[in-house]
Amino acid sequence: MPAEREFSDDLDEWLHGDTPKTLGDLGEAFSEKSFAVTILLLMFVPSLPLPTGGITHVFEVITVFVALQMVIGRRTIWLRRRWTQRELGQTCPGEAVPFIFRRVRWFERFTRPGLAWLFRQRWFIRGLGLVIITFTVGAAVAPPFSGLDTLPALGVVTICLAIILEDVVVLGIGALIGAGGIALIVTIGAAIAHAIRSRF
């Protein structure tokens, strides 16, 4: 009996195939999982603890738009034509896609699908879309140059990995990371606001 095909095998085949590597082609290649793959690619840069000069806000706006489509129950991603024709190399750093592929491959070695049936329920995916929007907005409103956007963005990336691998344990980890990041932003933001009010 042949071994079950892993998601990373499909991703590797697509990366090294002759088809265009655009966001639109990504949606056609991975069907419903294209939501998770697309958001993972978009939020990969915001999840890095590096200065990005505000470019992450563009990715976050697109992520919210894609996640909203998860919430309303769309089965395929709709994006403006200029985005569907955009090469992934123009959207992510040149080495991001191979790096993400290696991470997916690594996670597949150590994770086992847990409660996988949940990830095939429309209501569950819609709920995850709301969580992704919450964490993405949290990352977007984090104080600039504070690095506080990293944790909510990393939570989104981890949740997307959970959707791809259908692993509820990875999902829990992503939820904890994202929620911790939001709590940190709220706590530090409140402290900053209090300090400003006390000086005036």
Short mmCIF file of C-alpha atoms in Angstrom, two decimals:
data_model
loop_
_atom_site.label_atom_id
_atom_site.label_comp_id
_atom_site.label_asym_id
_atom_site.label_seq_id
_atom_site.Cartn_x
_atom_site.Cartn_y
_atom_site.Cartn_z
CA MET A 1 0.00 0.00 0.00
CA PRO A 2 1.59 3.35 -1.03
CA ALA A 3 2.38 5.87 1.69
CA GLU A 4 -0.12 8.66 2.13
CA ARG A 5 0.88 11.74 0.20
CA GLU A 6 1.91 14.66 2.40
CA PHE A 7 0.88 18.26 1.80
CA SER A 8 4.57 19.23 1.46
CA ASP A 9 4.84 16.83 -1.49
CA ASP A 10 2.10 18.76 -3.30
CA LEU A 11 3.74 22.06 -2.35
CA ASP A 12 7.15 20.87 -3.57
CA GLU A 13 5.66 19.67 -6.84
CA TRP A 14 3.95 23.02 -7.36
CA LEU A 15 7.07 25.04 -6.48
CA HIS A 16 9.19 23.13 -8.99
CA GLY A 17 6.52 22.83 -11.68
CA ASP A 18 6.20 24.85 -14.87
CA THR A 19 3.07 26.73 -13.80
CA PRO A 20 3.28 30.45 -12.90
CA LYS A 21 3.97 31.12 -9.22
CA THR A 22 1.26 33.72 -8.67
CA LEU A 23 -1.32 34.15 -5.90
CA GLY A 24 -4.02 33.25 -8.41
CA ASP A 25 -2.25 30.05 -9.43
CA LEU A 26 -1.74 29.23 -5.75
CA GLY A 27 -5.51 29.31 -5.22
CA GLU A 28 -6.12 26.98 -8.14
CA ALA A 29 -3.41 24.54 -7.03
CA PHE A 30 -4.43 24.08 -3.41
CA SER A 31 -8.21 24.53 -3.50
CA GLU A 32 -9.65 25.26 -0.04
CA LYS A 33 -6.25 25.01 1.67
CA SER A 34 -5.15 27.91 -0.51
CA PHE A 35 -6.62 30.26 2.13
CA ALA A 36 -4.22 28.93 4.77
CA VAL A 37 -1.24 28.80 2.37
CA THR A 38 -1.86 32.34 1.09
CA ILE A 39 -2.27 33.83 4.57
CA LEU A 40 0.81 31.96 5.79
CA LEU A 41 2.85 33.50 2.96
CA LEU A 42 1.45 36.98 3.61
CA MET A 43 1.98 36.90 7.38
CA PHE A 44 5.42 35.31 7.24
CA VAL A 45 7.14 38.70 6.93
CA PRO A 46 5.18 40.37 9.80
CA SER A 47 6.04 37.38 12.01
CA LEU A 48 9.76 38.09 11.70
CA PRO A 49 11.34 40.27 14.42
CA LEU A 50 12.81 42.59 11.81
CA PRO A 51 12.14 46.23 10.81
CA THR A 52 10.07 46.21 7.62
CA GLY A 53 9.41 49.89 6.99
CA GLY A 54 5.62 49.56 7.13
CA ILE A 55 5.34 47.12 4.20
CA THR A 56 3.77 44.59 6.60
CA HIS A 57 0.61 46.71 6.77
CA VAL A 58 -0.03 45.96 3.10
CA PHE A 59 0.22 42.23 3.81
CA GLU A 60 -2.02 42.58 6.86
CA VAL A 61 -4.76 44.38 4.88
CA ILE A 62 -4.75 41.62 2.25
CA THR A 63 -4.74 38.96 4.99
CA VAL A 64 -7.86 40.46 6.59
CA PHE A 65 -9.54 40.54 3.17
CA VAL A 66 -8.70 36.87 2.54
CA ALA A 67 -9.75 35.83 6.07
CA LEU A 68 -13.08 37.63 5.62
CA GLN A 69 -13.71 35.33 2.68
CA MET A 70 -13.08 32.37 5.00
CA VAL A 71 -15.67 33.80 7.40
CA ILE A 72 -18.36 34.16 4.73
CA GLY A 73 -17.69 30.62 3.54
CA ARG A 74 -16.05 31.11 0.14
CA ARG A 75 -14.32 28.00 -1.20
CA THR A 76 -11.89 29.87 -3.44
CA ILE A 77 -10.02 33.11 -2.92
CA TRP A 78 -11.11 36.23 -4.76
CA LEU A 79 -8.51 38.96 -5.15
CA ARG A 80 -8.20 41.97 -7.42
CA ARG A 81 -6.76 41.06 -10.80
CA ARG A 82 -3.45 42.83 -10.17
CA TRP A 83 -2.96 40.70 -7.05
CA THR A 84 -3.92 37.36 -8.61
CA GLN A 85 -1.29 37.98 -11.30
CA ARG A 86 1.37 39.01 -8.81
CA GLU A 87 4.37 36.69 -8.61
CA LEU A 88 5.08 35.30 -5.15
CA GLY A 89 8.61 36.62 -5.42
CA GLN A 90 7.13 40.13 -5.54
CA THR A 91 4.92 39.46 -2.52
CA CYS A 92 7.39 37.67 -0.26
CA PRO A 93 11.18 37.84 0.06
CA GLY A 94 12.91 35.60 -2.47
CA GLU A 95 13.81 32.85 0.01
CA ALA A 96 10.55 32.97 1.98
CA VAL A 97 8.65 30.32 0.00
CA PRO A 98 11.42 27.67 0.15
CA PHE A 99 11.92 28.49 3.84
CA ILE A 100 8.21 28.02 4.55
CA PHE A 101 8.26 24.78 2.57
CA ARG A 102 11.06 23.46 4.80
CA ARG A 103 9.11 24.45 7.92
CA VAL A 104 5.98 22.66 6.65
CA ARG A 105 8.08 19.56 5.92
CA TRP A 106 9.60 19.74 9.42
CA PHE A 107 6.21 20.07 11.11
CA GLU A 108 4.89 17.10 9.13
CA ARG A 109 7.62 14.91 10.62
CA PHE A 110 6.57 15.64 14.20
CA THR A 111 2.84 16.27 14.05
CA ARG A 112 -0.03 13.86 13.72
CA PRO A 113 -3.47 14.93 12.52
CA GLY A 114 -5.61 15.41 15.62
CA LEU A 115 -9.37 15.91 15.34
CA ALA A 116 -8.76 16.37 11.63
CA TRP A 117 -12.50 16.23 10.92
CA LEU A 118 -12.87 19.63 12.58
CA PHE A 119 -10.83 21.27 9.84
CA ARG A 120 -13.35 20.02 7.28
CA GLN A 121 -16.29 21.72 8.96
CA ARG A 122 -17.37 25.02 7.43
CA TRP A 123 -18.33 26.54 10.80
CA PHE A 124 -14.92 25.70 12.23
CA ILE A 125 -13.02 27.28 9.33
CA ARG A 126 -15.24 30.36 9.59
CA GLY A 127 -14.37 30.63 13.29
CA LEU A 128 -10.67 30.35 12.50
CA GLY A 129 -11.13 33.12 9.95
CA LEU A 130 -12.38 35.37 12.75
CA VAL A 131 -9.42 34.43 14.94
CA ILE A 132 -7.01 35.20 12.09
CA ILE A 133 -8.66 38.60 11.56
CA THR A 134 -8.39 39.39 15.29
CA PHE A 135 -4.71 38.51 15.49
CA THR A 136 -3.92 40.29 12.21
CA VAL A 137 -5.64 43.50 13.34
CA GLY A 138 -3.76 43.20 16.64
CA ALA A 139 -0.48 43.00 14.76
CA ALA A 140 -1.46 45.99 12.60
CA VAL A 141 -2.30 48.27 15.55
CA ALA A 142 0.79 47.37 17.59
CA PRO A 143 2.97 50.42 18.36
CA PRO A 144 5.39 50.97 15.45
CA PHE A 145 8.98 49.77 15.86
CA SER A 146 8.02 48.01 19.12
CA GLY A 147 8.27 44.48 17.74
CA LEU A 148 4.94 43.68 19.42
CA ASP A 149 3.35 42.76 16.09
CA THR A 150 5.55 39.67 15.88
CA LEU A 151 3.61 37.43 18.29
CA PRO A 152 0.10 37.94 16.83
CA ALA A 153 1.52 37.47 13.33
CA LEU A 154 3.35 34.32 14.42
CA GLY A 155 0.08 33.09 15.91
CA VAL A 156 -1.57 33.52 12.49
CA VAL A 157 1.26 31.65 10.75
CA THR A 158 1.01 28.77 13.24
CA ILE A 159 -2.79 28.58 12.88
CA CYS A 160 -2.38 28.38 9.11
CA LEU A 161 0.10 25.52 9.57
CA ALA A 162 -2.49 23.80 11.77
CA ILE A 163 -5.12 24.14 9.03
CA ILE A 164 -2.71 22.76 6.43
CA LEU A 165 -1.66 19.83 8.64
CA GLU A 166 -5.10 19.40 10.27
CA ASP A 167 -3.52 19.27 13.73
CA VAL A 168 -5.49 20.64 16.67
CA VAL A 169 -2.39 20.70 18.92
CA VAL A 170 -0.57 23.05 16.55
CA LEU A 171 -3.77 25.10 16.41
CA GLY A 172 -3.76 25.42 20.21
CA ILE A 173 -0.14 26.56 20.16
CA GLY A 174 -0.93 29.18 17.53
CA ALA A 175 -3.94 30.42 19.50
CA LEU A 176 -1.83 30.76 22.67
CA ILE A 177 0.94 32.64 20.84
CA GLY A 178 -1.51 35.03 19.18
CA ALA A 179 -3.58 35.61 22.32
CA GLY A 180 -0.42 36.22 24.34
CA GLY A 181 0.70 38.77 21.78
CA ILE A 182 -2.64 40.58 21.88
CA ALA A 183 -2.55 40.63 25.69
CA LEU A 184 0.96 42.07 25.60
CA ILE A 185 -0.06 44.79 23.13
CA VAL A 186 -3.07 45.76 25.25
CA THR A 187 -1.03 45.78 28.48
CA ILE A 188 1.86 47.82 27.11
CA GLY A 189 -0.48 50.08 25.15
CA ALA A 190 -2.48 50.83 28.31
CA ALA A 191 0.75 51.55 30.22
CA ILE A 192 1.93 53.95 27.50
CA ALA A 193 -1.46 55.72 27.42
CA HIS A 194 -1.42 56.05 31.22
CA ALA A 195 2.11 57.49 31.14
CA ILE A 196 1.11 60.06 28.51
CA ARG A 197 -2.02 61.11 30.44
CA SER A 198 -0.06 61.47 33.68
CA ARG A 199 2.41 63.87 32.04
CA PHE A 200 -0.30 66.19 30.78
#
